[in-house]
Coordinates of C-alpha atoms in Angstrom, one line a residue:
X964 CA -7.2 -21.4 5.5
X965 CA -7.1 -19.1 8.5
X966 CA -8.9 -15.8 8.9
X967 CA -6.0 -13.4 8.7
X968 CA -4.5 -15.2 5.6
X969 CA -7.9 -15.1 3.8
X970 CA -8.4 -11.4 4.5
X971 CA -4.9 -10.7 3.4
X972 CA -5.4 -12.5 0.1
X973 CA -8.6 -10.6 -0.6
X974 CA -6.7 -7.5 0.0
X975 CA -4.2 -8.3 -2.7
X976 CA -7.0 -9.2 -5.1
X977 CA -8.7 -5.9 -4.4
X978 CA -5.5 -4.0 -5.0
X979 CA -5.1 -5.7 -8.4
X980 CA -8.7 -4.9 -9.2
X981 CA -8.0 -1.2 -8.1
X982 CA -11.1 -1.4 -5.9
X983 CA -10.6 1.0 -3.0
X984 CA -14.1 0.3 -1.7
X985 CA -13.4 -3.5 -1.5
X986 CA -10.2 -2.7 0.4
X987 CA -12.0 -0.4 2.8
X988 CA -14.7 -3.1 3.4
X989 CA -11.9 -5.3 4.8
X990 CA -11.2 -2.8 7.7
X991 CA -12.9 -2.2 10.9
X992 CA -14.5 1.1 11.3
X993 CA -11.5 2.2 13.5
X994 CA -8.9 0.1 11.6
X995 CA -5.4 1.7 11.1
X996 CA -3.1 1.6 8.0
X997 CA 0.5 2.6 9.0
X998 CA 3.0 3.0 6.2
X999 CA 6.1 5.2 5.7
X1000 CA 4.1 8.0 4.1
X1001 CA 1.8 8.2 7.0
X1002 CA -0.9 6.8 9.3
X1003 CA -4.5 6.4 8.0
X1004 CA -7.2 6.0 10.6
X1005 CA -10.6 4.7 9.9
X1006 CA -12.2 3.0 6.8
X1007 CA -12.9 6.3 5.0
X1008 CA -9.4 7.6 5.3
X1009 CA -8.0 4.2 4.0
X1010 CA -10.4 4.1 1.1
X1011 CA -9.4 7.7 0.2
X1012 CA -5.6 6.8 0.4
X1013 CA -6.1 3.9 -1.9
X1014 CA -8.3 5.8 -4.3
X1015 CA -5.6 8.5 -4.5
X1016 CA -2.9 5.7 -5.0
X1017 CA -4.9 4.1 -7.9
X1018 CA -5.2 7.5 -9.6
X1019 CA -1.5 8.0 -9.3
X1020 CA -0.7 4.5 -10.6
X1021 CA -3.5 3.3 -12.8
X1022 CA -1.6 0.3 -13.9
X1023 CA -0.6 -0.8 -10.4
X1024 CA -0.2 -4.5 -10.0
X1025 CA 1.1 -6.5 -7.0
X1026 CA 1.7 -10.0 -5.8
X1027 CA 2.7 -11.7 -2.6
X1028 CA 6.2 -13.3 -2.9
X1029 CA 6.1 -14.9 0.6
X1030 CA 3.2 -15.5 2.9
X1031 CA 3.2 -16.5 6.6
X1032 CA 0.7 -16.3 9.5
X1033 CA 0.9 -16.2 13.2
X1034 CA -2.2 -16.2 15.2
X1035 CA -4.4 -13.3 14.1
X1036 CA -1.7 -11.8 12.0
X1037 CA -0.9 -12.5 8.2
X1038 CA 2.7 -11.4 7.1
X1039 CA 3.5 -10.8 3.5
X1040 CA 6.6 -10.1 1.5
X1041 CA 5.3 -8.4 -1.7
X1042 CA 6.3 -6.6 -4.8
X1043 CA 4.3 -4.1 -6.8
X1044 CA 4.9 -2.2 -10.0
X1045 CA 3.2 0.5 -12.0
X1046 CA 3.7 3.7 -13.8
X1047 CA 3.1 7.1 -12.2
X1048 CA 0.9 8.4 -15.0
X1049 CA -1.6 10.3 -12.7
X1050 CA -1.3 13.1 -10.3
X1051 CA -0.1 12.1 -6.8
X1052 CA -1.7 13.6 -3.7
X1053 CA 0.7 14.2 -0.9
X1054 CA 0.5 16.1 2.4
X1055 CA 2.4 19.0 0.6
X1056 CA 0.0 19.2 -2.3
X1057 CA -0.7 17.6 -5.6
X1058 CA 2.4 16.4 -7.7
X1059 CA 2.0 16.0 -11.4
X1060 CA 2.6 12.6 -12.9
X1061 CA 6.2 11.7 -13.4
X1062 CA 5.5 9.0 -16.1
X1063 CA 8.2 6.9 -14.4
X1064 CA 8.0 3.2 -13.8
X1065 CA 8.1 2.0 -10.2
X1066 CA 9.1 -1.5 -9.0
X1067 CA 8.9 -1.8 -5.1
X1068 CA 9.4 -4.5 -2.7
X1069 CA 8.2 -4.5 0.9
X1070 CA 6.5 -6.4 3.6
X1071 CA 3.4 -6.0 5.8
X1072 CA 1.7 -7.3 8.8
X1073 CA -2.1 -7.5 8.8
X1074 CA -3.9 -8.1 12.1
X1075 CA -7.5 -9.3 11.9
X1076 CA -10.1 -9.5 14.7
X1077 CA -13.7 -10.4 14.2
X1078 CA -13.3 -10.8 10.5
X1079 CA -11.9 -7.3 9.9
X1080 CA -8.5 -5.6 9.7
X1081 CA -7.6 -3.7 13.0
X1082 CA -4.1 -2.9 12.3
X1083 CA -2.1 -3.0 9.0
X1084 CA 1.7 -2.1 9.2
X1085 CA 3.5 -1.7 5.9
X1086 CA 7.2 -1.4 5.4
X1087 CA 9.2 -0.4 2.3
X1088 CA 12.0 1.8 1.2
X1089 CA 10.4 5.3 0.8
X1090 CA 13.6 6.8 -0.5
X1091 CA 13.9 4.1 -3.1
X1092 CA 10.2 4.9 -4.1
X1093 CA 10.8 8.6 -4.4
X1094 CA 14.1 8.0 -6.3
X1095 CA 12.5 5.8 -8.9
X1096 CA 9.9 8.5 -9.5
X1097 CA 12.7 11.0 -10.1
X1098 CA 11.8 13.1 -7.0
X1099 CA 15.1 12.9 -5.4
X1100 CA 18.6 12.7 -7.0
X1101 CA 19.7 9.1 -7.5
X1102 CA 23.2 9.8 -6.1
X1103 CA 23.7 11.9 -3.1
X1104 CA 27.4 12.9 -2.2
X1105 CA 28.8 14.5 0.9
X1106 CA 29.7 18.0 0.1

């Protein structure tokens, strides 16, 4: 198994264990996590991001549906599900739990050098994420 794939699989295991510190340990000190909600630079910012996410979704569970690798980059198509039963920290402040169930599909690309994640790019439908949590209307009509 190549290095990027092994690191990516450990990442998925750490998500399912809700272990933000284990996720952080996979990143270089200057590693970057970029996702639709923002960009998180450095190990500590990434650990904080995942800690907040696990608080918001304490039953979060994910799995890789498809895996590929090219050079130093692992590519995954994944699915996650969980219930927003904890407060969610956002740039605008803390939102109370919605108690809504979330099922989300997305993909990511994890680039590894010297055994650590340097770049992690995540793609998913942010509007779908917010709609499932009841934070935007399900149907928007032109007015």
